[in-house]
PDB file of C-alpha atoms in Angstrom:
ATOM      1  CA  UNK A  26     -13.156 -50.967 -34.037  1.00  0.00           C
ATOM      2  CA  UNK A  27     -14.981 -48.297 -32.448  1.00  0.00           C
ATOM      3  CA  UNK A  28     -15.901 -48.517 -28.656  1.00  0.00           C
ATOM      4  CA  UNK A  29     -19.620 -48.230 -27.837  1.00  0.00           C
ATOM      5  CA  UNK A  30     -19.595 -44.430 -27.238  1.00  0.00           C
ATOM      6  CA  UNK A  31     -17.665 -43.481 -29.965  1.00  0.00           C
ATOM      7  CA  UNK A  32     -20.783 -41.424 -31.915  1.00  0.00           C
ATOM      8  CA  UNK A  33     -20.875 -39.695 -28.990  1.00  0.00           C
ATOM      9  CA  UNK A  34     -17.173 -38.625 -29.244  1.00  0.00           C
ATOM     10  CA  UNK A  35     -17.444 -37.785 -33.208  1.00  0.00           C
ATOM     11  CA  UNK A  36     -20.710 -35.927 -31.852  1.00  0.00           C
ATOM     12  CA  UNK A  37     -22.584 -33.398 -34.111  1.00  0.00           C
ATOM     13  CA  UNK A  38     -21.106 -30.847 -35.801  1.00  0.00           C
ATOM     14  CA  UNK A  39     -24.022 -28.586 -36.713  1.00  0.00           C
ATOM     15  CA  UNK A  40     -24.365 -28.363 -31.872  1.00  0.00           C
ATOM     16  CA  UNK A  41     -20.591 -29.662 -30.603  1.00  0.00           C
ATOM     17  CA  UNK A  42     -19.861 -29.862 -27.248  1.00  0.00           C
ATOM     18  CA  UNK A  43     -16.722 -30.980 -25.194  1.00  0.00           C
ATOM     19  CA  UNK A  44     -16.142 -34.185 -24.774  1.00  0.00           C
ATOM     20  CA  UNK A  45     -13.297 -36.249 -22.077  1.00  0.00           C
ATOM     21  CA  UNK A  46     -12.239 -39.775 -22.861  1.00  0.00           C
ATOM     22  CA  UNK A  47     -10.326 -41.239 -20.383  1.00  0.00           C
ATOM     23  CA  UNK A  48      -8.444 -44.490 -21.029  1.00  0.00           C
ATOM     24  CA  UNK A  49      -5.743 -46.515 -19.660  1.00  0.00           C
ATOM     25  CA  UNK A  50      -2.016 -45.960 -21.306  1.00  0.00           C
ATOM     26  CA  UNK A  51      -1.809 -47.954 -25.283  1.00  0.00           C
ATOM     27  CA  UNK A  52      -6.106 -48.493 -25.023  1.00  0.00           C
ATOM     28  CA  UNK A  53      -7.001 -46.540 -28.094  1.00  0.00           C
ATOM     29  CA  UNK A  54      -7.467 -43.162 -27.262  1.00  0.00           C
ATOM     30  CA  UNK A  55      -5.129 -42.039 -29.926  1.00  0.00           C
ATOM     31  CA  UNK A  56      -6.841 -44.349 -32.050  1.00  0.00           C
ATOM     32  CA  UNK A  57      -9.697 -42.405 -31.866  1.00  0.00           C
ATOM     33  CA  UNK A  58      -8.713 -39.015 -32.703  1.00  0.00           C
ATOM     34  CA  UNK A  59      -7.276 -40.513 -35.819  1.00  0.00           C
ATOM     35  CA  UNK A  60     -10.496 -42.159 -36.276  1.00  0.00           C
ATOM     36  CA  UNK A  61     -12.649 -38.352 -35.417  1.00  0.00           C
ATOM     37  CA  UNK A  62      -9.360 -36.930 -38.226  1.00  0.00           C
ATOM     38  CA  UNK A  63     -10.181 -39.464 -40.571  1.00  0.00           C
ATOM     39  CA  UNK A  64     -14.077 -38.336 -40.206  1.00  0.00           C
ATOM     40  CA  UNK A  65     -13.147 -34.528 -40.944  1.00  0.00           C
ATOM     41  CA  UNK A  66     -11.586 -35.288 -44.121  1.00  0.00           C
ATOM     42  CA  UNK A  67     -13.916 -37.477 -45.503  1.00  0.00           C
ATOM     43  CA  UNK A  68     -17.077 -35.706 -44.768  1.00  0.00           C
ATOM     44  CA  UNK A  69     -15.731 -32.251 -44.599  1.00  0.00           C
ATOM     45  CA  UNK A  70     -18.756 -31.191 -42.148  1.00  0.00           C
ATOM     46  CA  UNK A  71     -15.643 -29.313 -40.003  1.00  0.00           C
ATOM     47  CA  UNK A  72     -12.701 -28.126 -39.774  1.00  0.00           C
ATOM     48  CA  UNK A  73     -10.471 -30.273 -37.223  1.00  0.00           C
ATOM     49  CA  UNK A  74      -7.253 -29.079 -35.399  1.00  0.00           C
ATOM     50  CA  UNK A  75      -4.850 -31.557 -33.495  1.00  0.00           C
ATOM     51  CA  UNK A  76      -3.678 -29.952 -30.369  1.00  0.00           C
ATOM     52  CA  UNK A  77      -1.046 -32.416 -28.755  1.00  0.00           C
ATOM     53  CA  UNK A  78       1.816 -30.078 -29.158  1.00  0.00           C
ATOM     54  CA  UNK A  79       2.204 -27.639 -26.285  1.00  0.00           C
ATOM     55  CA  UNK A  80       5.254 -25.342 -26.560  1.00  0.00           C
ATOM     56  CA  UNK A  81       6.381 -26.179 -23.543  1.00  0.00           C
ATOM     57  CA  UNK A  82      10.401 -26.835 -22.753  1.00  0.00           C
ATOM     58  CA  UNK A  83      10.628 -26.823 -19.222  1.00  0.00           C
ATOM     59  CA  UNK A  84       8.901 -28.194 -16.005  1.00  0.00           C
ATOM     60  CA  UNK A  85       9.405 -24.653 -15.005  1.00  0.00           C
ATOM     61  CA  UNK A  86       6.987 -22.659 -17.484  1.00  0.00           C
ATOM     62  CA  UNK A  87       4.409 -26.387 -17.027  1.00  0.00           C
ATOM     63  CA  UNK A  88       3.529 -24.371 -13.628  1.00  0.00           C
ATOM     64  CA  UNK A  89       3.007 -20.736 -15.023  1.00  0.00           C
ATOM     65  CA  UNK A  90       0.741 -22.559 -17.996  1.00  0.00           C
ATOM     66  CA  UNK A  91      -2.733 -20.814 -18.179  1.00  0.00           C
ATOM     67  CA  UNK A  92      -5.676 -20.576 -20.394  1.00  0.00           C
ATOM     68  CA  UNK A  93      -3.971 -17.879 -22.623  1.00  0.00           C
ATOM     69  CA  UNK A  94      -0.839 -19.797 -23.594  1.00  0.00           C
ATOM     70  CA  UNK A  95      -3.395 -22.253 -24.786  1.00  0.00           C
ATOM     71  CA  UNK A  96      -5.266 -20.127 -26.197  1.00  0.00           C
ATOM     72  CA  UNK A  97      -2.986 -18.607 -28.543  1.00  0.00           C
ATOM     73  CA  UNK A  98      -1.773 -22.138 -29.521  1.00  0.00           C
ATOM     74  CA  UNK A  99      -4.911 -22.832 -30.568  1.00  0.00           C
ATOM     75  CA  UNK A 100      -5.665 -19.201 -32.630  1.00  0.00           C
ATOM     76  CA  UNK A 101      -2.289 -19.745 -34.185  1.00  0.00           C
ATOM     77  CA  UNK A 102      -3.232 -23.247 -35.831  1.00  0.00           C
ATOM     78  CA  UNK A 103      -6.587 -22.153 -36.710  1.00  0.00           C
ATOM     79  CA  UNK A 104      -5.479 -18.616 -38.131  1.00  0.00           C
ATOM     80  CA  UNK A 105      -2.628 -20.479 -40.482  1.00  0.00           C
ATOM     81  CA  UNK A 106      -5.870 -23.483 -40.785  1.00  0.00           C
ATOM     82  CA  UNK A 107      -8.619 -20.293 -42.813  1.00  0.00           C
ATOM     83  CA  UNK A 108      -5.563 -19.060 -44.764  1.00  0.00           C
ATOM     84  CA  UNK A 109      -4.853 -22.402 -45.921  1.00  0.00           C
ATOM     85  CA  UNK A 110      -8.487 -23.150 -46.768  1.00  0.00           C
ATOM     86  CA  UNK A 111      -8.570 -19.728 -48.638  1.00  0.00           C
ATOM     87  CA  UNK A 112      -5.698 -20.925 -50.945  1.00  0.00           C
ATOM     88  CA  UNK A 113      -6.852 -23.781 -51.317  1.00  0.00           C
ATOM     89  CA  UNK A 114     -10.128 -23.240 -52.451  1.00  0.00           C
ATOM     90  CA  UNK A 115      -9.748 -20.064 -54.945  1.00  0.00           C
ATOM     91  CA  UNK A 116     -12.144 -17.478 -54.500  1.00  0.00           C
ATOM     92  CA  UNK A 117     -13.668 -18.471 -51.015  1.00  0.00           C
ATOM     93  CA  UNK A 118     -12.214 -14.953 -49.569  1.00  0.00           C
ATOM     94  CA  UNK A 119     -15.168 -13.226 -51.448  1.00  0.00           C
ATOM     95  CA  UNK A 120     -17.736 -14.917 -48.625  1.00  0.00           C
ATOM     96  CA  UNK A 121     -16.117 -12.861 -45.308  1.00  0.00           C
ATOM     97  CA  UNK A 122     -17.041  -9.420 -44.810  1.00  0.00           C
ATOM     98  CA  UNK A 123     -14.806  -6.893 -44.295  1.00  0.00           C
ATOM     99  CA  UNK A 124     -14.821  -7.059 -40.695  1.00  0.00           C
ATOM    100  CA  UNK A 125     -13.749 -10.766 -41.073  1.00  0.00           C
ATOM    101  CA  UNK A 126     -11.477  -9.940 -43.198  1.00  0.00           C
ATOM    102  CA  UNK A 127      -9.646  -7.397 -41.180  1.00  0.00           C
ATOM    103  CA  UNK A 128     -10.191  -9.953 -37.988  1.00  0.00           C
ATOM    104  CA  UNK A 129      -8.025 -13.202 -40.201  1.00  0.00           C
ATOM    105  CA  UNK A 130      -5.640 -10.081 -41.191  1.00  0.00           C
ATOM    106  CA  UNK A 131      -4.904  -8.841 -37.684  1.00  0.00           C
ATOM    107  CA  UNK A 132      -4.115 -12.539 -36.625  1.00  0.00           C
ATOM    108  CA  UNK A 133      -2.362 -13.580 -39.121  1.00  0.00           C
ATOM    109  CA  UNK A 134       0.365 -10.671 -38.495  1.00  0.00           C
ATOM    110  CA  UNK A 135      -0.314 -11.056 -34.784  1.00  0.00           C
ATOM    111  CA  UNK A 136       0.399 -13.920 -34.324  1.00  0.00           C
ATOM    112  CA  UNK A 137       1.903 -15.612 -37.633  1.00  0.00           C
ATOM    113  CA  UNK A 138       5.075 -13.349 -38.015  1.00  0.00           C
ATOM    114  CA  UNK A 139       7.386 -14.315 -35.130  1.00  0.00           C
ATOM    115  CA  UNK A 140       6.318 -18.672 -35.914  1.00  0.00           C
ATOM    116  CA  UNK A 141       9.675 -19.997 -35.934  1.00  0.00           C
ATOM    117  CA  UNK A 142       9.954 -23.116 -38.786  1.00  0.00           C
ATOM    118  CA  UNK A 143       9.484 -25.761 -36.354  1.00  0.00           C
ATOM    119  CA  UNK A 144       6.080 -23.933 -34.846  1.00  0.00           C
ATOM    120  CA  UNK A 145       4.586 -23.383 -38.615  1.00  0.00           C
ATOM    121  CA  UNK A 146       5.776 -26.627 -39.304  1.00  0.00           C
ATOM    122  CA  UNK A 147       3.658 -27.801 -36.263  1.00  0.00           C
ATOM    123  CA  UNK A 148       0.713 -25.875 -36.598  1.00  0.00           C
ATOM    124  CA  UNK A 149       0.621 -26.391 -40.208  1.00  0.00           C
ATOM    125  CA  UNK A 150       0.316 -30.136 -39.803  1.00  0.00           C
ATOM    126  CA  UNK A 151      -2.479 -30.195 -36.997  1.00  0.00           C
ATOM    127  CA  UNK A 152      -4.739 -29.142 -39.960  1.00  0.00           C
ATOM    128  CA  UNK A 153      -5.910 -32.485 -40.365  1.00  0.00           C
ATOM    129  CA  UNK A 154      -8.642 -31.823 -42.242  1.00  0.00           C
ATOM    130  CA  UNK A 155      -6.145 -30.520 -45.033  1.00  0.00           C
ATOM    131  CA  UNK A 156      -3.975 -33.830 -45.197  1.00  0.00           C
ATOM    132  CA  UNK A 157      -1.275 -33.565 -47.620  1.00  0.00           C
ATOM    133  CA  UNK A 158      -2.274 -30.220 -48.327  1.00  0.00           C
ATOM    134  CA  UNK A 159      -0.010 -28.535 -45.914  1.00  0.00           C
ATOM    135  CA  UNK A 160       2.580 -30.274 -46.866  1.00  0.00           C
ATOM    136  CA  UNK A 161       1.855 -28.883 -50.585  1.00  0.00           C
ATOM    137  CA  UNK A 162       1.897 -25.170 -48.871  1.00  0.00           C
ATOM    138  CA  UNK A 163       4.665 -25.453 -47.343  1.00  0.00           C
ATOM    139  CA  UNK A 164       6.756 -26.784 -50.436  1.00  0.00           C
ATOM    140  CA  UNK A 165       5.042 -23.896 -52.114  1.00  0.00           C
ATOM    141  CA  UNK A 166       6.307 -20.567 -50.471  1.00  0.00           C
ATOM    142  CA  UNK A 167       8.495 -22.702 -48.588  1.00  0.00           C
ATOM    143  CA  UNK A 168      11.562 -20.863 -47.077  1.00  0.00           C
ATOM    144  CA  UNK A 169      11.512 -17.904 -44.020  1.00  0.00           C
ATOM    145  CA  UNK A 170       8.242 -18.308 -42.428  1.00  0.00           C
ATOM    146  CA  UNK A 171       7.692 -14.313 -42.926  1.00  0.00           C
ATOM    147  CA  UNK A 172       8.141 -15.601 -46.592  1.00  0.00           C
ATOM    148  CA  UNK A 173       4.657 -17.446 -46.299  1.00  0.00           C
ATOM    149  CA  UNK A 174       2.739 -15.437 -44.188  1.00  0.00           C
ATOM    150  CA  UNK A 175       3.472 -12.921 -46.735  1.00  0.00           C
ATOM    151  CA  UNK A 176       2.683 -15.751 -49.714  1.00  0.00           C
ATOM    152  CA  UNK A 177      -0.073 -16.534 -48.355  1.00  0.00           C
ATOM    153  CA  UNK A 178      -1.474 -12.896 -47.816  1.00  0.00           C
ATOM    154  CA  UNK A 179      -0.994 -11.871 -51.102  1.00  0.00           C
ATOM    155  CA  UNK A 180      -2.736 -15.084 -52.985  1.00  0.00           C
ATOM    156  CA  UNK A 181      -5.433 -15.309 -50.421  1.00  0.00           C
ATOM    157  CA  UNK A 182      -6.266 -11.156 -51.411  1.00  0.00           C
ATOM    158  CA  UNK A 183      -5.466  -9.968 -48.207  1.00  0.00           C
ATOM    159  CA  UNK A 184      -2.096  -8.270 -48.429  1.00  0.00           C
ATOM    160  CA  UNK A 185      -3.773  -4.979 -49.710  1.00  0.00           C
ATOM    161  CA  UNK A 186      -5.939  -4.617 -46.895  1.00  0.00           C
ATOM    162  CA  UNK A 187      -5.847  -1.962 -44.273  1.00  0.00           C
ATOM    163  CA  UNK A 188      -7.159  -1.594 -40.479  1.00  0.00           C
ATOM    164  CA  UNK A 189      -8.149   1.175 -38.845  1.00  0.00           C
ATOM    165  CA  UNK A 190      -6.221   2.472 -36.350  1.00  0.00           C
ATOM    166  CA  UNK A 191      -8.866   2.808 -33.444  1.00  0.00           C
ATOM    167  CA  UNK A 192      -9.698  -0.736 -34.932  1.00  0.00           C
ATOM    168  CA  UNK A 193      -6.275  -1.790 -34.783  1.00  0.00           C
ATOM    169  CA  UNK A 194      -5.896  -0.664 -31.327  1.00  0.00           C
ATOM    170  CA  UNK A 195      -9.567  -2.700 -29.838  1.00  0.00           C
ATOM    171  CA  UNK A 196      -7.691  -6.119 -31.531  1.00  0.00           C
ATOM    172  CA  UNK A 197      -4.711  -5.131 -29.600  1.00  0.00           C
ATOM    173  CA  UNK A 198      -5.971  -5.214 -26.082  1.00  0.00           C
ATOM    174  CA  UNK A 199      -5.220  -7.184 -23.659  1.00  0.00           C
ATOM    175  CA  UNK A 200      -8.420  -8.750 -23.305  1.00  0.00           C
ATOM    176  CA  UNK A 201      -8.929  -8.819 -27.441  1.00  0.00           C
ATOM    177  CA  UNK A 202      -7.953 -12.651 -27.863  1.00  0.00           C
ATOM    178  CA  UNK A 203     -11.183 -14.217 -26.402  1.00  0.00           C
ATOM    179  CA  UNK A 204     -12.459 -12.106 -29.206  1.00  0.00           C
ATOM    180  CA  UNK A 205     -10.705 -12.660 -32.159  1.00  0.00           C
ATOM    181  CA  UNK A 206     -10.895 -16.950 -31.916  1.00  0.00           C
ATOM    182  CA  UNK A 207     -14.333 -16.260 -31.557  1.00  0.00           C
ATOM    183  CA  UNK A 208     -14.226 -14.802 -34.643  1.00  0.00           C
ATOM    184  CA  UNK A 209     -11.800 -16.952 -36.654  1.00  0.00           C
ATOM    185  CA  UNK A 210     -14.624 -19.786 -35.523  1.00  0.00           C
ATOM    186  CA  UNK A 211     -17.531 -17.695 -37.253  1.00  0.00           C
ATOM    187  CA  UNK A 212     -15.286 -17.455 -39.658  1.00  0.00           C
ATOM    188  CA  UNK A 213     -14.852 -20.967 -40.265  1.00  0.00           C
ATOM    189  CA  UNK A 214     -18.607 -21.281 -40.321  1.00  0.00           C
ATOM    190  CA  UNK A 215     -18.644 -18.766 -42.957  1.00  0.00           C
ATOM    191  CA  UNK A 216     -16.464 -20.837 -45.377  1.00  0.00           C
ATOM    192  CA  UNK A 217     -18.544 -23.384 -44.886  1.00  0.00           C
ATOM    193  CA  UNK A 218     -17.659 -25.794 -41.497  1.00  0.00           C
ATOM    194  CA  UNK A 219     -20.492 -26.359 -39.214  1.00  0.00           C
ATOM    195  CA  UNK A 220     -18.178 -26.238 -36.714  1.00  0.00           C
ATOM    196  CA  UNK A 221     -14.429 -26.372 -36.052  1.00  0.00           C
ATOM    197  CA  UNK A 222     -13.220 -29.402 -33.725  1.00  0.00           C
ATOM    198  CA  UNK A 223     -10.025 -28.337 -31.498  1.00  0.00           C
ATOM    199  CA  UNK A 224      -8.463 -32.452 -30.412  1.00  0.00           C
ATOM    200  CA  UNK A 225      -6.915 -32.817 -27.453  1.00  0.00           C
ATOM    201  CA  UNK A 226      -3.861 -35.069 -27.281  1.00  0.00           C
ATOM    202  CA  UNK A 227      -0.885 -36.657 -25.975  1.00  0.00           C
ATOM    203  CA  UNK A 228      -0.736 -34.806 -22.862  1.00  0.00           C
ATOM    204  CA  UNK A 229       0.929 -37.145 -20.481  1.00  0.00           C
ATOM    205  CA  UNK A 230       3.560 -37.740 -23.203  1.00  0.00           C
ATOM    206  CA  UNK A 231       5.643 -34.036 -22.438  1.00  0.00           C
ATOM    207  CA  UNK A 232       9.272 -35.177 -20.713  1.00  0.00           C
ATOM    208  CA  UNK A 233       7.844 -32.753 -18.283  1.00  0.00           C
ATOM    209  CA  UNK A 234       4.413 -34.704 -17.668  1.00  0.00           C
ATOM    210  CA  UNK A 235       5.463 -38.707 -18.425  1.00  0.00           C
ATOM    211  CA  UNK A 236       4.755 -40.668 -15.347  1.00  0.00           C
ATOM    212  CA  UNK A 237       3.042 -38.019 -13.455  1.00  0.00           C
ATOM    213  CA  UNK A 238      -0.275 -37.924 -13.553  1.00  0.00           C
ATOM    214  CA  UNK A 239      -0.580 -34.309 -11.099  1.00  0.00           C
ATOM    215  CA  UNK A 240       1.760 -32.179 -13.797  1.00  0.00           C
ATOM    216  CA  UNK A 241      -0.761 -33.628 -16.922  1.00  0.00           C
ATOM    217  CA  UNK A 242      -3.738 -32.736 -14.900  1.00  0.00           C
ATOM    218  CA  UNK A 243      -1.525 -29.127 -14.374  1.00  0.00           C
ATOM    219  CA  UNK A 244      -1.467 -29.042 -18.048  1.00  0.00           C
ATOM    220  CA  UNK A 245      -4.850 -29.223 -18.723  1.00  0.00           C
ATOM    221  CA  UNK A 246      -6.412 -27.921 -16.016  1.00  0.00           C
ATOM    222  CA  UNK A 247      -7.418 -24.298 -17.365  1.00  0.00           C
ATOM    223  CA  UNK A 248      -8.835 -25.690 -20.409  1.00  0.00           C
ATOM    224  CA  UNK A 249     -11.045 -28.555 -18.683  1.00  0.00           C
ATOM    225  CA  UNK A 250     -12.738 -26.178 -16.088  1.00  0.00           C
ATOM    226  CA  UNK A 251     -13.656 -23.494 -17.873  1.00  0.00           C
ATOM    227  CA  UNK A 252     -16.758 -23.625 -19.530  1.00  0.00           C
ATOM    228  CA  UNK A 253     -16.563 -20.165 -20.920  1.00  0.00           C
ATOM    229  CA  UNK A 254     -13.971 -21.421 -23.313  1.00  0.00           C
ATOM    230  CA  UNK A 255     -15.273 -24.971 -23.605  1.00  0.00           C
ATOM    231  CA  UNK A 256     -18.367 -24.016 -24.785  1.00  0.00           C
ATOM    232  CA  UNK A 257     -17.330 -21.163 -26.830  1.00  0.00           C
ATOM    233  CA  UNK A 258     -20.019 -21.231 -30.362  1.00  0.00           C
ATOM    234  CA  UNK A 259     -18.722 -22.769 -33.014  1.00  0.00           C
ATOM    235  CA  UNK A 260     -15.831 -25.416 -31.351  1.00  0.00           C
ATOM    236  CA  UNK A 261     -16.387 -28.728 -30.111  1.00  0.00           C
ATOM    237  CA  UNK A 262     -13.362 -29.691 -27.798  1.00  0.00           C
ATOM    238  CA  UNK A 263     -12.340 -33.189 -27.865  1.00  0.00           C
ATOM    239  CA  UNK A 264      -9.680 -34.783 -24.407  1.00  0.00           C
ATOM    240  CA  UNK A 265      -8.081 -37.951 -25.157  1.00  0.00           C
ATOM    241  CA  UNK A 266      -6.955 -38.297 -21.730  1.00  0.00           C
ATOM    242  CA  UNK A 267      -4.894 -40.600 -19.270  1.00  0.00           C
ATOM    243  CA  UNK A 268      -7.822 -42.343 -16.763  1.00  0.00           C
ATOM    244  CA  UNK A 269      -4.721 -41.097 -14.022  1.00  0.00           C
ATOM    245  CA  UNK A 270      -6.380 -37.540 -14.301  1.00  0.00           C
ATOM    246  CA  UNK A 271      -9.602 -38.557 -13.500  1.00  0.00           C
ATOM    247  CA  UNK A 272     -10.094 -37.828 -10.377  1.00  0.00           C
ATOM    248  CA  UNK A 273      -8.459 -34.158 -10.689  1.00  0.00           C
ATOM    249  CA  UNK A 274     -11.136 -33.495 -12.814  1.00  0.00           C
ATOM    250  CA  UNK A 275     -13.906 -34.408 -10.806  1.00  0.00           C
ATOM    251  CA  UNK A 276     -12.126 -32.808  -7.987  1.00  0.00           C
ATOM    252  CA  UNK A 277     -10.909 -29.824  -9.100  1.00  0.00           C
ATOM    253  CA  UNK A 278     -13.614 -28.046 -11.021  1.00  0.00           C
ATOM    254  CA  UNK A 279     -14.440 -30.438 -13.759  1.00  0.00           C
ATOM    255  CA  UNK A 280     -18.293 -30.638 -14.865  1.00  0.00           C
ATOM    256  CA  UNK A 281     -19.422 -33.929 -15.716  1.00  0.00           C
ATOM    257  CA  UNK A 282     -22.389 -32.424 -16.117  1.00  0.00           C
ATOM    258  CA  UNK A 283     -21.875 -30.439 -18.871  1.00  0.00           C
ATOM    259  CA  UNK A 284     -18.174 -31.828 -20.290  1.00  0.00           C
ATOM    260  CA  UNK A 285     -19.495 -35.087 -21.876  1.00  0.00           C
ATOM    261  CA  UNK A 286     -17.313 -38.293 -20.015  1.00  0.00           C
ATOM    262  CA  UNK A 287     -16.201 -41.663 -21.304  1.00  0.00           C
ATOM    263  CA  UNK A 288     -14.434 -43.719 -19.646  1.00  0.00           C
ATOM    264  CA  UNK A 289     -13.004 -46.319 -21.989  1.00  0.00           C
ATOM    265  CA  UNK A 290     -12.963 -50.354 -20.589  1.00  0.00           C
ATOM    266  CA  UNK A 291     -12.753 -52.697 -24.061  1.00  0.00           C
ATOM    267  CA  UNK A 292     -14.183 -56.286 -23.227  1.00  0.00           C
ATOM    268  CA  UNK A 293     -13.247 -59.574 -24.479  1.00  0.00           C
ATOM    269  CA  UNK A 294     -15.309 -60.089 -27.691  1.00  0.00           C
ATOM    270  CA  UNK A 295     -13.746 -56.106 -28.887  1.00  0.00           C
ATOM    271  CA  UNK A 296      -9.868 -57.193 -27.966  1.00  0.00           C
ATOM    272  CA  UNK A 297     -10.720 -60.432 -29.801  1.00  0.00           C
ATOM    273  CA  UNK A 298     -12.298 -58.659 -33.074  1.00  0.00           C
ATOM    274  CA  UNK A 299      -8.975 -55.664 -32.409  1.00  0.00           C
ATOM    275  CA  UNK A 300      -6.641 -58.907 -32.541  1.00  0.00           C
ATOM    276  CA  UNK A 301      -7.950 -60.656 -35.363  1.00  0.00           C
ATOM    277  CA  UNK A 302      -8.491 -57.119 -37.678  1.00  0.00           C
ATOM    278  CA  UNK A 303      -5.200 -55.917 -36.875  1.00  0.00           C
ATOM    279  CA  UNK A 304      -3.666 -60.088 -37.905  1.00  0.00           C
ATOM    280  CA  UNK A 305      -5.776 -58.699 -41.152  1.00  0.00           C
ATOM    281  CA  UNK A 306      -4.301 -55.706 -41.671  1.00  0.00           C
ATOM    282  CA  UNK A 307      -0.826 -56.639 -41.260  1.00  0.00           C
ATOM    283  CA  UNK A 308      -1.369 -59.847 -43.862  1.00  0.00           C
ATOM    284  CA  UNK A 309      -3.373 -58.034 -46.520  1.00  0.00           C
ATOM    285  CA  UNK A 310      -6.897 -60.156 -45.643  1.00  0.00           C
ATOM    286  CA  UNK A 311      -4.404 -63.375 -45.653  1.00  0.00           C
ATOM    287  CA  UNK A 312      -4.453 -64.041 -42.056  1.00  0.00           C
ATOM    288  CA  UNK A 313      -7.341 -63.078 -39.136  1.00  0.00           C
ATOM    289  CA  UNK A 314      -6.328 -65.717 -36.239  1.00  0.00           C
ATOM    290  CA  UNK A 315      -3.671 -66.638 -34.668  1.00  0.00           C
ATOM    291  CA  UNK A 316      -4.441 -70.319 -35.169  1.00  0.00           C
ATOM    292  CA  UNK A 317      -3.730 -70.125 -38.511  1.00  0.00           C
ATOM    293  CA  UNK A 318      -0.202 -70.511 -37.657  1.00  0.00           C
ATOM    294  CA  UNK A 319      -0.591 -73.581 -35.554  1.00  0.00           C
ATOM    295  CA  UNK A 320      -0.314 -77.122 -36.591  1.00  0.00           C
ATOM    296  CA  UNK A 321      -3.547 -78.748 -38.098  1.00  0.00           C
ATOM    297  CA  UNK A 322      -3.772 -80.687 -34.506  1.00  0.00           C
ATOM    298  CA  UNK A 323      -3.834 -77.118 -32.387  1.00  0.00           C
ATOM    299  CA  UNK A 324      -6.435 -75.704 -34.559  1.00  0.00           C
ATOM    300  CA  UNK A 325      -9.162 -76.564 -31.821  1.00  0.00           C
ATOM    301  CA  UNK A 326      -7.498 -74.457 -29.296  1.00  0.00           C
ATOM    302  CA  UNK A 327      -9.185 -70.432 -29.289  1.00  0.00           C
ATOM    303  CA  UNK A 328      -5.853 -68.732 -29.242  1.00  0.00           C
ATOM    304  CA  UNK A 329      -7.050 -65.286 -29.266  1.00  0.00           C
ATOM    305  CA  UNK A 330      -9.046 -65.733 -26.321  1.00  0.00           C
ATOM    306  CA  UNK A 331      -6.368 -66.777 -24.041  1.00  0.00           C
ATOM    307  CA  UNK A 332      -4.064 -63.738 -25.187  1.00  0.00           C
ATOM    308  CA  UNK A 333      -6.663 -61.578 -24.210  1.00  0.00           C
ATOM    309  CA  UNK A 334      -6.873 -63.324 -20.742  1.00  0.00           C
ATOM    310  CA  UNK A 335      -3.311 -63.793 -20.335  1.00  0.00           C
ATOM    311  CA  UNK A 336      -2.859 -60.526 -21.605  1.00  0.00           C
ATOM    312  CA  UNK A 337      -4.828 -59.365 -18.890  1.00  0.00           C
ATOM    313  CA  UNK A 338      -6.727 -56.819 -21.077  1.00  0.00           C
TER     314      UNK A 338
END
């Protein structure tokens, strides 16, 4: 059951804009994210990457999180997504210019070579457009991550490409991350995607952020207030956030005039529909009202409405 604003969350892949959905816990943020993922698999209009594993292992690390950390995490996922696309779609490497191939090769070596198996599995699993193809790639090149990356580079025809020393030095500059990220987004478009969606979810579900709205805000703050990051061409950032974060967003640099914001509030009619559809799903279509479980002389009781109001929404 989509909320009334879901079409604007999904947006236009040809002209994506950043969106933030604020909602209480348990009210459907992740369900919306999953719906966006489903759209990406069904239409293949946009490359879809979910960012809900943030590489945070301690509260001390959380305090030092900056935009560079998120940029790196997203670059890892985007690089692996592009390699996976090239592996699955034989011959698509021919669409890329020499410079684009050099960028992809550099990012593969610079950002993927030191991944642990856990990090590799998380990054590959975050590429939702490819669905179960990621598991097939894991099985095909299973083993050490270095072996997997070497196998992928060879399969897509990048293993024998050279990068001139001057270009390699420019790629390795401290300020090159933004350039490389933007180039990877262009590569995705060259391969046929209108844009790349990044879905940021489960911000308040880490051990370091659970029950702590300030810590949750700290985790995403640098992304949500940096317009040059949010509005990079070819990217659509979709945030699914705890509603307790919204005051921080409004008070500490958030730009609702540039980041489309929504607050999720279900009407009683919506909740009745959700309840009925859930009953249908779990009964394989045999039941769609709670009253179907009641004795005949109780059939005039509107149980769905009672449930919605007694549960306070």
